[in-house]
Structure formats: C-alpha cells, structure tokens
Amino acid sequence: MKKSSSLVWEYVQIMFGATLVGLSYNMFLLPSKLAAGGVSGVSTLLYELFQWNPAFVQISINLPLFIIGLLVLGKDFSAKTLIGTVFVPLSIWLTQGMDLHIKEPMLGAIYGGIVLGVGLGIVYRGGGSTGGTAMIAQLLKKYTGLSSGFSQLLVDGIVVTASAFIFNLELALFAMISIYVTSKVIDFVQLQTSPTKLVLIITENEAKIQQIIREEIDRGLTKVKSLGGYTNRERTMIFCVVEQSEAVYLKKVLQEQEPTSFVVFLNASEILGRGFSKEKVFGSEIETDKH
C-alpha cells in the first residue's frame, strides 16, 4: 500500500512539474522570443520561421524520442515520461492565449528559467522526464554521472546557437542566461537545498567546543581524532551541521570564547537525519546525532 501511494505521488509530481514547464513556455519564453534549449526552444524557432503551433511541434518531436526512452531507460521510466511528454504540450495548448505582456528578454530569461527549472526539477524528482532533450539529459546523467542540471545545460547548446542565427546574438545570450538559471534551479529542487552549514572545528579544547554547541545552539556533533601536519600533535576535529542563523551566532561565540580554534564553514546541499529531516529524539528513544 505504501509503495502504491508513493508511485501515485511520483505521477502527481510529474504532472504538476510538466504543467509548470508548459506555463513557463507560454508566459515567459515564447513572448520574449527565447529559444532556451530543448524541444521548447526548437518549437520557438519553428514558430518564428513558419508559425507552426508549438504544442504540435513538441508532440511530433517527442514521439520518436519516447520510443528511444522505452528501449533504453525501461518501461517504468517511459511510462512516467509519457505523462510528462503529454502534459507539457497539453498545458501549452490550453494556455496558449495567456499573455502576461512580458516582452523584456531579461525578465523572460530569469522568470522563465526559474519556473522551467522548478517544473523540470519536480518532474525529475518523480523519476520522469518531459521528453525531448530533457530525456537526452537524463540519458547523459544515467551513463556519465553528470548532474541533471549540467546535463541539461550541455544538450541545449545547439538550440541556442541556432537561435543566434534565426533571431540575433543578443536574444541568444538571454536564452543562455535562462538555461543557466534553469540548470541551477533544477539542482536546487532535486537536492532540496536548504540554508545550512557544515561546520568543521579543529581544537585542543573539545570539551569547551562541545559545551558551546550543545548549550548555545542545541545541535548534535561528531568528534574525530586528528594529527596536526606541522606539530604532529593530537587534536579533535568536530563536525556539526547548523542553520544559517545558527552559523552566524556560532561564529560570533567561537571568536569570543575560542579564538585559537581552527573553524571552517561549508555550504551543505542536503541534510538527512534527526533534527533536520526528521524529528529530534529525546527521552528513552535512541539518541542520534542531529546530522
């Protein structure tokens, strides 16, 4: 039952994400004449040249690519891809009269890139694709290990190059901005990036640092014994994950109370575990570090 509801949720994500992809095209990309990669970019170019309906163009291109997905990526993926492949042109067709009167290329590039990235990121999280070059990006991710965002950035280059000839170089550059924004938003959505910091503290006074972390910001920690490369003296390296605001406060406290400790703050893209993605554990339950 749990597996069934999880599968349903994945399909809901794909439908919702694909709808956002279609909306980004009609509301921002097409009015701004931005061929921001992918089959949508191809349909923008063909609309400019021949006034061909973008929804029909995308369906026509996606059908053979869907067959490739069926053969290479498996039935489950292709079933999900079929949903995305249908919903994108469907949403484009249903909302083709929608006009927000946004003609400025920079606004179209930024907001179109954001909405497109959110849509594709949600679709990818559901384990699907919207077909077209998005499927090619998924193939690259599968066989090369590249991130979804970078793969999408790579395969969209040809479309942008073509737009420089059909429109002009300026619009092609705006399209590149949109693609860059999209790639970053895709990775952001997939990773559920949160404003958290990984703090590494190398100290000879581990008791004091442990007291500060537990009493001042109420976070868990992990201790690792280490040797100084120059002095060869044993020290303790403390790992701790904190929220952005906690990181600012912790930095201030450490500078005041432990100025000799070596401290590094790193961006943490995704945190799983008690205290972040799960509830804290108290009392008789198993105590787990919060990171």
PDB file of C-alpha atoms in Angstrom:
ATOM      1  CA  MET A   1       0.000   0.000   0.000  1.00  0.00           C
ATOM      2  CA  LYS A   2       2.841   2.349   0.905  1.00  0.00           C
ATOM      3  CA  LYS A   3       4.607   1.574  -2.377  1.00  0.00           C
ATOM      4  CA  SER A   4       1.399   2.203  -4.319  1.00  0.00           C
ATOM      5  CA  SER A   5       0.773   5.609  -2.729  1.00  0.00           C
ATOM      6  CA  SER A   6       4.442   6.504  -3.305  1.00  0.00           C
ATOM      7  CA  LEU A   7       4.051   5.700  -7.003  1.00  0.00           C
ATOM      8  CA  VAL A   8       0.887   7.805  -7.189  1.00  0.00           C
ATOM      9  CA  TRP A   9       2.747  10.711  -5.589  1.00  0.00           C
ATOM     10  CA  GLU A  10       5.513  10.394  -8.191  1.00  0.00           C
ATOM     11  CA  TYR A  11       2.959  10.622 -11.010  1.00  0.00           C
ATOM     12  CA  VAL A  12       1.340  13.658  -9.362  1.00  0.00           C
ATOM     13  CA  GLN A  13       4.758  15.325  -9.203  1.00  0.00           C
ATOM     14  CA  ILE A  14       5.375  14.617 -12.879  1.00  0.00           C
ATOM     15  CA  MET A  15       2.006  16.040 -13.948  1.00  0.00           C
ATOM     16  CA  PHE A  16       2.400  19.152 -11.838  1.00  0.00           C
ATOM     17  CA  GLY A  17       6.007  19.719 -12.908  1.00  0.00           C
ATOM     18  CA  ALA A  18       5.174  19.203 -16.595  1.00  0.00           C
ATOM     19  CA  THR A  19       2.360  21.728 -16.296  1.00  0.00           C
ATOM     20  CA  LEU A  20       4.812  24.287 -14.907  1.00  0.00           C
ATOM     21  CA  VAL A  21       7.148  23.597 -17.839  1.00  0.00           C
ATOM     22  CA  GLY A  22       4.335  24.379 -20.262  1.00  0.00           C
ATOM     23  CA  LEU A  23       3.361  27.533 -18.381  1.00  0.00           C
ATOM     24  CA  SER A  24       6.946  28.816 -18.354  1.00  0.00           C
ATOM     25  CA  TYR A  25       6.996  28.492 -22.134  1.00  0.00           C
ATOM     26  CA  ASN A  26       3.735  30.357 -22.782  1.00  0.00           C
ATOM     27  CA  MET A  27       4.133  33.035 -20.101  1.00  0.00           C
ATOM     28  CA  PHE A  28       7.807  33.932 -20.435  1.00  0.00           C
ATOM     29  CA  LEU A  29       9.924  32.176 -23.064  1.00  0.00           C
ATOM     30  CA  LEU A  30       7.783  32.395 -26.227  1.00  0.00           C
ATOM     31  CA  PRO A  31       6.680  36.048 -25.725  1.00  0.00           C
ATOM     32  CA  SER A  32      10.321  37.033 -25.136  1.00  0.00           C
ATOM     33  CA  LYS A  33      11.497  35.043 -28.194  1.00  0.00           C
ATOM     34  CA  LEU A  34      13.901  32.981 -26.090  1.00  0.00           C
ATOM     35  CA  ALA A  35      14.844  29.593 -27.508  1.00  0.00           C
ATOM     36  CA  ALA A  36      16.129  28.375 -24.157  1.00  0.00           C
ATOM     37  CA  GLY A  37      17.196  24.952 -25.330  1.00  0.00           C
ATOM     38  CA  GLY A  38      15.249  21.735 -25.572  1.00  0.00           C
ATOM     39  CA  VAL A  39      12.307  20.875 -27.762  1.00  0.00           C
ATOM     40  CA  SER A  40      10.578  24.014 -26.486  1.00  0.00           C
ATOM     41  CA  GLY A  41      13.453  26.026 -27.921  1.00  0.00           C
ATOM     42  CA  VAL A  42      13.129  24.211 -31.236  1.00  0.00           C
ATOM     43  CA  SER A  43       9.396  24.926 -31.285  1.00  0.00           C
ATOM     44  CA  THR A  44      10.141  28.615 -30.597  1.00  0.00           C
ATOM     45  CA  LEU A  45      12.447  28.749 -33.606  1.00  0.00           C
ATOM     46  CA  LEU A  46       9.931  26.964 -35.858  1.00  0.00           C
ATOM     47  CA  TYR A  47       7.158  29.268 -34.665  1.00  0.00           C
ATOM     48  CA  GLU A  48       9.284  32.273 -35.618  1.00  0.00           C
ATOM     49  CA  LEU A  49      10.139  30.813 -39.028  1.00  0.00           C
ATOM     50  CA  PHE A  50       6.889  29.119 -40.074  1.00  0.00           C
ATOM     51  CA  GLN A  51       4.283  29.992 -37.403  1.00  0.00           C
ATOM     52  CA  TRP A  52       3.910  26.283 -36.570  1.00  0.00           C
ATOM     53  CA  ASN A  53       1.885  25.536 -33.455  1.00  0.00           C
ATOM     54  CA  PRO A  54       4.416  24.881 -30.623  1.00  0.00           C
ATOM     55  CA  ALA A  55       2.247  22.228 -28.964  1.00  0.00           C
ATOM     56  CA  PHE A  56       2.029  20.115 -32.124  1.00  0.00           C
ATOM     57  CA  VAL A  57       5.733  20.592 -32.870  1.00  0.00           C
ATOM     58  CA  GLN A  58       6.690  19.301 -29.434  1.00  0.00           C
ATOM     59  CA  ILE A  59       4.452  16.243 -29.694  1.00  0.00           C
ATOM     60  CA  SER A  60       5.877  15.429 -33.131  1.00  0.00           C
ATOM     61  CA  ILE A  61       9.487  15.627 -31.941  1.00  0.00           C
ATOM     62  CA  ASN A  62       8.890  13.848 -28.649  1.00  0.00           C
ATOM     63  CA  LEU A  63       7.259  10.724 -30.080  1.00  0.00           C
ATOM     64  CA  PRO A  64      10.437   9.176 -31.597  1.00  0.00           C
ATOM     65  CA  LEU A  65      12.421  10.222 -28.511  1.00  0.00           C
ATOM     66  CA  PHE A  66       9.822   8.495 -26.366  1.00  0.00           C
ATOM     67  CA  ILE A  67      10.436   5.261 -28.277  1.00  0.00           C
ATOM     68  CA  ILE A  68      14.160   5.622 -27.538  1.00  0.00           C
ATOM     69  CA  GLY A  69      13.345   6.027 -23.865  1.00  0.00           C
ATOM     70  CA  LEU A  70      11.169   2.927 -23.958  1.00  0.00           C
ATOM     71  CA  LEU A  71      14.038   0.882 -25.367  1.00  0.00           C
ATOM     72  CA  VAL A  72      16.884   2.313 -23.277  1.00  0.00           C
ATOM     73  CA  LEU A  73      15.520   3.567 -19.971  1.00  0.00           C
ATOM     74  CA  GLY A  74      12.883   0.928 -19.234  1.00  0.00           C
ATOM     75  CA  LYS A  75       9.121   0.689 -19.134  1.00  0.00           C
ATOM     76  CA  ASP A  76       8.651   2.389 -15.753  1.00  0.00           C
ATOM     77  CA  PHE A  77      10.641   5.451 -16.760  1.00  0.00           C
ATOM     78  CA  SER A  78       8.987   5.636 -20.142  1.00  0.00           C
ATOM     79  CA  ALA A  79       5.502   5.375 -18.616  1.00  0.00           C
ATOM     80  CA  LYS A  80       6.348   8.385 -16.485  1.00  0.00           C
ATOM     81  CA  THR A  81       7.945  10.113 -19.460  1.00  0.00           C
ATOM     82  CA  LEU A  82       4.744   9.600 -21.431  1.00  0.00           C
ATOM     83  CA  ILE A  83       2.859  11.555 -18.767  1.00  0.00           C
ATOM     84  CA  GLY A  84       5.377  14.388 -18.942  1.00  0.00           C
ATOM     85  CA  THR A  85       5.514  14.291 -22.720  1.00  0.00           C
ATOM     86  CA  VAL A  86       1.728  14.661 -22.939  1.00  0.00           C
ATOM     87  CA  PHE A  87       1.237  17.232 -20.190  1.00  0.00           C
ATOM     88  CA  VAL A  88       3.803  19.741 -21.484  1.00  0.00           C
ATOM     89  CA  PRO A  89       2.230  20.308 -24.926  1.00  0.00           C
ATOM     90  CA  LEU A  90      -1.239  19.926 -23.407  1.00  0.00           C
ATOM     91  CA  SER A  91      -0.601  22.763 -20.951  1.00  0.00           C
ATOM     92  CA  ILE A  92       0.947  24.824 -23.785  1.00  0.00           C
ATOM     93  CA  TRP A  93      -2.158  24.239 -25.917  1.00  0.00           C
ATOM     94  CA  LEU A  94      -4.596  25.023 -23.089  1.00  0.00           C
ATOM     95  CA  THR A  95      -2.804  28.209 -22.019  1.00  0.00           C
ATOM     96  CA  GLN A  96      -1.697  29.499 -25.430  1.00  0.00           C
ATOM     97  CA  GLY A  97      -3.958  32.539 -25.096  1.00  0.00           C
ATOM     98  CA  MET A  98      -2.350  33.528 -21.795  1.00  0.00           C
ATOM     99  CA  ASP A  99      -0.380  36.742 -22.173  1.00  0.00           C
ATOM    100  CA  LEU A 100       1.280  38.495 -19.245  1.00  0.00           C
ATOM    101  CA  HIS A 101       2.659  41.140 -21.651  1.00  0.00           C
ATOM    102  CA  ILE A 102       6.218  40.360 -20.601  1.00  0.00           C
ATOM    103  CA  LYS A 103       8.357  41.124 -23.645  1.00  0.00           C
ATOM    104  CA  GLU A 104      11.559  42.169 -21.875  1.00  0.00           C
ATOM    105  CA  PRO A 105      14.148  39.422 -22.597  1.00  0.00           C
ATOM    106  CA  MET A 106      15.889  39.703 -19.221  1.00  0.00           C
ATOM    107  CA  LEU A 107      12.650  39.255 -17.289  1.00  0.00           C
ATOM    108  CA  GLY A 108      11.669  36.381 -19.574  1.00  0.00           C
ATOM    109  CA  ALA A 109      15.067  34.749 -19.104  1.00  0.00           C
ATOM    110  CA  ILE A 110      15.062  34.975 -15.307  1.00  0.00           C
ATOM    111  CA  TYR A 111      11.451  34.169 -14.516  1.00  0.00           C
ATOM    112  CA  GLY A 112      11.070  31.718 -17.376  1.00  0.00           C
ATOM    113  CA  GLY A 113      14.244  29.960 -16.224  1.00  0.00           C
ATOM    114  CA  ILE A 114      13.007  29.782 -12.640  1.00  0.00           C
ATOM    115  CA  VAL A 115       9.569  28.365 -13.493  1.00  0.00           C
ATOM    116  CA  LEU A 116      11.066  25.965 -16.048  1.00  0.00           C
ATOM    117  CA  GLY A 117      13.700  24.798 -13.564  1.00  0.00           C
ATOM    118  CA  VAL A 118      11.149  24.227 -10.821  1.00  0.00           C
ATOM    119  CA  GLY A 119       8.957  22.273 -13.218  1.00  0.00           C
ATOM    120  CA  LEU A 120      11.766  20.072 -14.549  1.00  0.00           C
ATOM    121  CA  GLY A 121      13.183  19.563 -11.055  1.00  0.00           C
ATOM    122  CA  ILE A 122       9.820  18.310  -9.787  1.00  0.00           C
ATOM    123  CA  VAL A 123       9.467  16.024 -12.797  1.00  0.00           C
ATOM    124  CA  TYR A 124      12.943  14.566 -12.235  1.00  0.00           C
ATOM    125  CA  ARG A 125      12.213  14.039  -8.540  1.00  0.00           C
ATOM    126  CA  GLY A 126       9.212  11.997  -9.604  1.00  0.00           C
ATOM    127  CA  GLY A 127      11.553   9.830 -11.679  1.00  0.00           C
ATOM    128  CA  GLY A 128      10.238  11.022 -15.009  1.00  0.00           C
ATOM    129  CA  SER A 129      11.042  13.329 -17.883  1.00  0.00           C
ATOM    130  CA  THR A 130       9.243  15.762 -20.145  1.00  0.00           C
ATOM    131  CA  GLY A 131      10.689  14.067 -23.215  1.00  0.00           C
ATOM    132  CA  GLY A 132      12.770  15.832 -25.825  1.00  0.00           C
ATOM    133  CA  THR A 133      16.242  16.948 -24.880  1.00  0.00           C
ATOM    134  CA  ALA A 134      15.234  16.550 -21.237  1.00  0.00           C
ATOM    135  CA  MET A 135      15.253  12.823 -21.935  1.00  0.00           C
ATOM    136  CA  ILE A 136      18.662  13.152 -23.574  1.00  0.00           C
ATOM    137  CA  ALA A 137      19.839  14.918 -20.411  1.00  0.00           C
ATOM    138  CA  GLN A 138      18.545  12.031 -18.315  1.00  0.00           C
ATOM    139  CA  LEU A 139      20.433   9.590 -20.549  1.00  0.00           C
ATOM    140  CA  LEU A 140      23.609  11.605 -20.023  1.00  0.00           C
ATOM    141  CA  LYS A 141      23.015  11.592 -16.282  1.00  0.00           C
ATOM    142  CA  LYS A 142      22.465   7.821 -16.305  1.00  0.00           C
ATOM    143  CA  TYR A 143      25.600   6.939 -18.257  1.00  0.00           C
ATOM    144  CA  THR A 144      28.028   9.740 -17.313  1.00  0.00           C
ATOM    145  CA  GLY A 145      27.132  10.575 -13.719  1.00  0.00           C
ATOM    146  CA  LEU A 146      26.674  14.275 -14.553  1.00  0.00           C
ATOM    147  CA  SER A 147      24.069  16.202 -12.600  1.00  0.00           C
ATOM    148  CA  SER A 148      20.670  16.750 -14.212  1.00  0.00           C
ATOM    149  CA  GLY A 149      21.241  20.488 -14.338  1.00  0.00           C
ATOM    150  CA  PHE A 150      24.630  20.272 -16.056  1.00  0.00           C
ATOM    151  CA  SER A 151      23.372  17.640 -18.496  1.00  0.00           C
ATOM    152  CA  GLN A 152      20.504  19.911 -19.465  1.00  0.00           C
ATOM    153  CA  LEU A 153      22.932  22.790 -19.906  1.00  0.00           C
ATOM    154  CA  LEU A 154      25.092  20.682 -22.207  1.00  0.00           C
ATOM    155  CA  VAL A 155      22.427  19.408 -24.600  1.00  0.00           C
ATOM    156  CA  ASP A 156      20.790  22.823 -25.018  1.00  0.00           C
ATOM    157  CA  GLY A 157      23.834  24.436 -26.620  1.00  0.00           C
ATOM    158  CA  ILE A 158      22.885  23.547 -30.207  1.00  0.00           C
ATOM    159  CA  VAL A 159      19.439  25.141 -29.913  1.00  0.00           C
ATOM    160  CA  VAL A 160      20.873  28.361 -28.508  1.00  0.00           C
ATOM    161  CA  THR A 161      23.463  28.517 -31.283  1.00  0.00           C
ATOM    162  CA  ALA A 162      20.682  28.207 -33.863  1.00  0.00           C
ATOM    163  CA  SER A 163      18.699  30.983 -32.170  1.00  0.00           C
ATOM    164  CA  ALA A 164      21.640  33.351 -32.658  1.00  0.00           C
ATOM    165  CA  PHE A 165      21.175  32.989 -36.421  1.00  0.00           C
ATOM    166  CA  ILE A 166      17.361  32.974 -36.513  1.00  0.00           C
ATOM    167  CA  PHE A 167      16.827  35.810 -34.003  1.00  0.00           C
ATOM    168  CA  ASN A 168      20.006  37.623 -33.044  1.00  0.00           C
ATOM    169  CA  LEU A 169      23.032  37.203 -30.812  1.00  0.00           C
ATOM    170  CA  GLU A 170      21.517  39.312 -28.049  1.00  0.00           C
ATOM    171  CA  LEU A 171      18.455  37.077 -27.680  1.00  0.00           C
ATOM    172  CA  ALA A 172      20.701  34.016 -27.812  1.00  0.00           C
ATOM    173  CA  LEU A 173      22.703  35.397 -24.888  1.00  0.00           C
ATOM    174  CA  PHE A 174      19.500  35.995 -22.933  1.00  0.00           C
ATOM    175  CA  ALA A 175      18.494  32.413 -23.744  1.00  0.00           C
ATOM    176  CA  MET A 176      21.805  31.237 -22.266  1.00  0.00           C
ATOM    177  CA  ILE A 177      21.017  33.149 -19.079  1.00  0.00           C
ATOM    178  CA  SER A 178      17.674  31.378 -18.912  1.00  0.00           C
ATOM    179  CA  ILE A 179      19.327  27.982 -19.408  1.00  0.00           C
ATOM    180  CA  TYR A 180      21.839  28.719 -16.653  1.00  0.00           C
ATOM    181  CA  VAL A 181      19.071  29.761 -14.253  1.00  0.00           C
ATOM    182  CA  THR A 182      17.107  26.641 -15.165  1.00  0.00           C
ATOM    183  CA  SER A 183      20.079  24.326 -14.524  1.00  0.00           C
ATOM    184  CA  LYS A 184      20.691  25.818 -11.079  1.00  0.00           C
ATOM    185  CA  VAL A 185      17.028  25.674 -10.098  1.00  0.00           C
ATOM    186  CA  ILE A 186      16.775  22.039 -11.249  1.00  0.00           C
ATOM    187  CA  ASP A 187      19.609  21.013  -8.934  1.00  0.00           C
ATOM    188  CA  PHE A 188      18.163  23.164  -6.138  1.00  0.00           C
ATOM    189  CA  VAL A 189      14.748  21.477  -6.380  1.00  0.00           C
ATOM    190  CA  GLN A 190      16.190  17.960  -6.690  1.00  0.00           C
ATOM    191  CA  LEU A 191      18.519  18.372  -3.723  1.00  0.00           C
ATOM    192  CA  GLN A 192      16.018  20.324  -1.619  1.00  0.00           C
ATOM    193  CA  THR A 193      18.861  22.688  -0.871  1.00  0.00           C
ATOM    194  CA  SER A 194      18.488  24.348   2.491  1.00  0.00           C
ATOM    195  CA  PRO A 195      20.427  27.275   4.001  1.00  0.00           C
ATOM    196  CA  THR A 196      22.524  25.026   6.231  1.00  0.00           C
ATOM    197  CA  LYS A 197      26.235  25.000   7.037  1.00  0.00           C
ATOM    198  CA  LEU A 198      28.635  22.197   7.803  1.00  0.00           C
ATOM    199  CA  VAL A 199      30.998  23.436  10.499  1.00  0.00           C
ATOM    200  CA  LEU A 200      34.440  21.854  10.922  1.00  0.00           C
ATOM    201  CA  ILE A 201      36.245  22.817  14.111  1.00  0.00           C
ATOM    202  CA  ILE A 202      39.789  21.666  14.878  1.00  0.00           C
ATOM    203  CA  THR A 203      40.565  22.287  18.525  1.00  0.00           C
ATOM    204  CA  GLU A 204      42.594  21.226  21.538  1.00  0.00           C
ATOM    205  CA  ASN A 205      39.710  22.122  23.836  1.00  0.00           C
ATOM    206  CA  GLU A 206      36.996  19.760  22.704  1.00  0.00           C
ATOM    207  CA  ALA A 207      35.077  19.931  25.986  1.00  0.00           C
ATOM    208  CA  LYS A 208      34.636  23.676  25.645  1.00  0.00           C
ATOM    209  CA  ILE A 209      33.572  23.484  21.996  1.00  0.00           C
ATOM    210  CA  GLN A 210      31.148  20.651  22.768  1.00  0.00           C
ATOM    211  CA  GLN A 211      29.599  22.713  25.562  1.00  0.00           C
ATOM    212  CA  ILE A 212      29.183  25.725  23.265  1.00  0.00           C
ATOM    213  CA  ILE A 213      27.476  23.694  20.527  1.00  0.00           C
ATOM    214  CA  ARG A 214      25.144  21.835  22.848  1.00  0.00           C
ATOM    215  CA  GLU A 215      24.221  24.699  25.155  1.00  0.00           C
ATOM    216  CA  GLU A 216      24.315  27.691  22.836  1.00  0.00           C
ATOM    217  CA  ILE A 217      22.684  26.291  19.675  1.00  0.00           C
ATOM    218  CA  ASP A 218      21.371  22.862  20.795  1.00  0.00           C
ATOM    219  CA  ARG A 219      22.874  20.829  17.954  1.00  0.00           C
ATOM    220  CA  GLY A 220      24.493  17.424  17.783  1.00  0.00           C
ATOM    221  CA  LEU A 221      28.107  16.862  16.807  1.00  0.00           C
ATOM    222  CA  THR A 222      30.635  14.222  15.788  1.00  0.00           C
ATOM    223  CA  LYS A 223      34.216  14.084  17.060  1.00  0.00           C
ATOM    224  CA  VAL A 224      37.173  12.727  15.111  1.00  0.00           C
ATOM    225  CA  LYS A 225      40.730  12.462  16.403  1.00  0.00           C
ATOM    226  CA  SER A 226      43.299  14.077  14.101  1.00  0.00           C
ATOM    227  CA  LEU A 227      47.011  14.953  13.998  1.00  0.00           C
ATOM    228  CA  GLY A 228      48.436  18.349  13.192  1.00  0.00           C
ATOM    229  CA  GLY A 229      50.501  18.210   9.998  1.00  0.00           C
ATOM    230  CA  TYR A 230      53.130  20.616  11.301  1.00  0.00           C
ATOM    231  CA  THR A 231      53.244  19.907  15.053  1.00  0.00           C
ATOM    232  CA  ASN A 232      52.182  16.251  14.883  1.00  0.00           C
ATOM    233  CA  ARG A 233      50.120  16.921  17.994  1.00  0.00           C
ATOM    234  CA  GLU A 234      46.788  15.229  18.517  1.00  0.00           C
ATOM    235  CA  ARG A 235      43.724  17.399  18.195  1.00  0.00           C
ATOM    236  CA  THR A 236      39.988  16.859  17.839  1.00  0.00           C
ATOM    237  CA  MET A 237      38.010  17.667  14.712  1.00  0.00           C
ATOM    238  CA  ILE A 238      34.362  18.366  15.446  1.00  0.00           C
ATOM    239  CA  PHE A 239      31.673  18.107  12.756  1.00  0.00           C
ATOM    240  CA  CYS A 240      28.416  19.987  13.241  1.00  0.00           C
ATOM    241  CA  VAL A 241      25.558  20.986  10.937  1.00  0.00           C
ATOM    242  CA  VAL A 242      23.682  24.197  11.744  1.00  0.00           C
ATOM    243  CA  GLU A 243      21.118  26.505  10.219  1.00  0.00           C
ATOM    244  CA  GLN A 244      22.251  29.751   8.580  1.00  0.00           C
ATOM    245  CA  SER A 245      21.254  31.926  11.532  1.00  0.00           C
ATOM    246  CA  GLU A 246      22.873  29.486  13.970  1.00  0.00           C
ATOM    247  CA  ALA A 247      26.092  29.596  11.936  1.00  0.00           C
ATOM    248  CA  VAL A 248      26.293  33.377  12.336  1.00  0.00           C
ATOM    249  CA  TYR A 249      25.741  33.111  16.074  1.00  0.00           C
ATOM    250  CA  LEU A 250      28.186  30.199  16.455  1.00  0.00           C
ATOM    251  CA  LYS A 251      30.880  32.144  14.595  1.00  0.00           C
ATOM    252  CA  LYS A 252      30.481  35.069  16.997  1.00  0.00           C
ATOM    253  CA  VAL A 253      30.597  32.830  20.101  1.00  0.00           C
ATOM    254  CA  LEU A 254      33.667  30.919  18.872  1.00  0.00           C
ATOM    255  CA  GLN A 255      35.526  34.139  18.091  1.00  0.00           C
ATOM    256  CA  GLU A 256      34.818  35.381  21.608  1.00  0.00           C
ATOM    257  CA  GLN A 257      35.360  32.201  23.633  1.00  0.00           C
ATOM    258  CA  GLU A 258      37.660  30.005  21.494  1.00  0.00           C
ATOM    259  CA  PRO A 259      39.639  32.283  19.158  1.00  0.00           C
ATOM    260  CA  THR A 260      42.515  29.766  18.825  1.00  0.00           C
ATOM    261  CA  SER A 261      40.346  27.022  17.306  1.00  0.00           C
ATOM    262  CA  PHE A 262      40.512  26.485  13.535  1.00  0.00           C
ATOM    263  CA  VAL A 263      36.977  26.774  12.105  1.00  0.00           C
ATOM    264  CA  VAL A 264      35.653  26.153   8.582  1.00  0.00           C
ATOM    265  CA  PHE A 265      32.086  26.865   7.408  1.00  0.00           C
ATOM    266  CA  LEU A 266      30.912  24.927   4.323  1.00  0.00           C
ATOM    267  CA  ASN A 267      27.621  25.005   2.409  1.00  0.00           C
ATOM    268  CA  ALA A 268      25.590  21.810   2.916  1.00  0.00           C
ATOM    269  CA  SER A 269      23.297  20.963  -0.012  1.00  0.00           C
ATOM    270  CA  GLU A 270      21.084  18.387   1.695  1.00  0.00           C
ATOM    271  CA  ILE A 271      20.741  17.235   5.299  1.00  0.00           C
ATOM    272  CA  LEU A 272      19.125  13.948   6.314  1.00  0.00           C
ATOM    273  CA  GLY A 273      18.651  12.751   9.888  1.00  0.00           C
ATOM    274  CA  ARG A 274      17.318  13.624  13.303  1.00  0.00           C
ATOM    275  CA  GLY A 275      16.904  17.327  13.960  1.00  0.00           C
ATOM    276  CA  PHE A 276      16.763  18.300  10.273  1.00  0.00           C
ATOM    277  CA  SER A 277      14.775  15.951   8.006  1.00  0.00           C
ATOM    278  CA  LYS A 278      13.357  14.035  10.988  1.00  0.00           C
ATOM    279  CA  GLU A 279      12.119  14.999  14.418  1.00  0.00           C
ATOM    280  CA  LYS A 280      14.542  15.160  17.304  1.00  0.00           C
ATOM    281  CA  VAL A 281      14.783  12.151  19.609  1.00  0.00           C
ATOM    282  CA  PHE A 282      14.542  12.618  23.366  1.00  0.00           C
ATOM    283  CA  GLY A 283      13.893  10.502  26.434  1.00  0.00           C
ATOM    284  CA  SER A 284      14.186   6.732  26.185  1.00  0.00           C
ATOM    285  CA  GLU A 285      14.407   6.684  22.373  1.00  0.00           C
ATOM    286  CA  ILE A 286      17.692   6.056  20.610  1.00  0.00           C
ATOM    287  CA  GLU A 287      19.772   9.232  20.658  1.00  0.00           C
ATOM    288  CA  THR A 288      21.077  10.099  17.211  1.00  0.00           C
ATOM    289  CA  ASP A 289      23.326  12.944  16.151  1.00  0.00           C
ATOM    290  CA  LYS A 290      21.210  15.576  14.501  1.00  0.00           C
ATOM    291  CA  HIS A 291      23.217  15.497  11.325  1.00  0.00           C
TER     292      HIS A 291
END
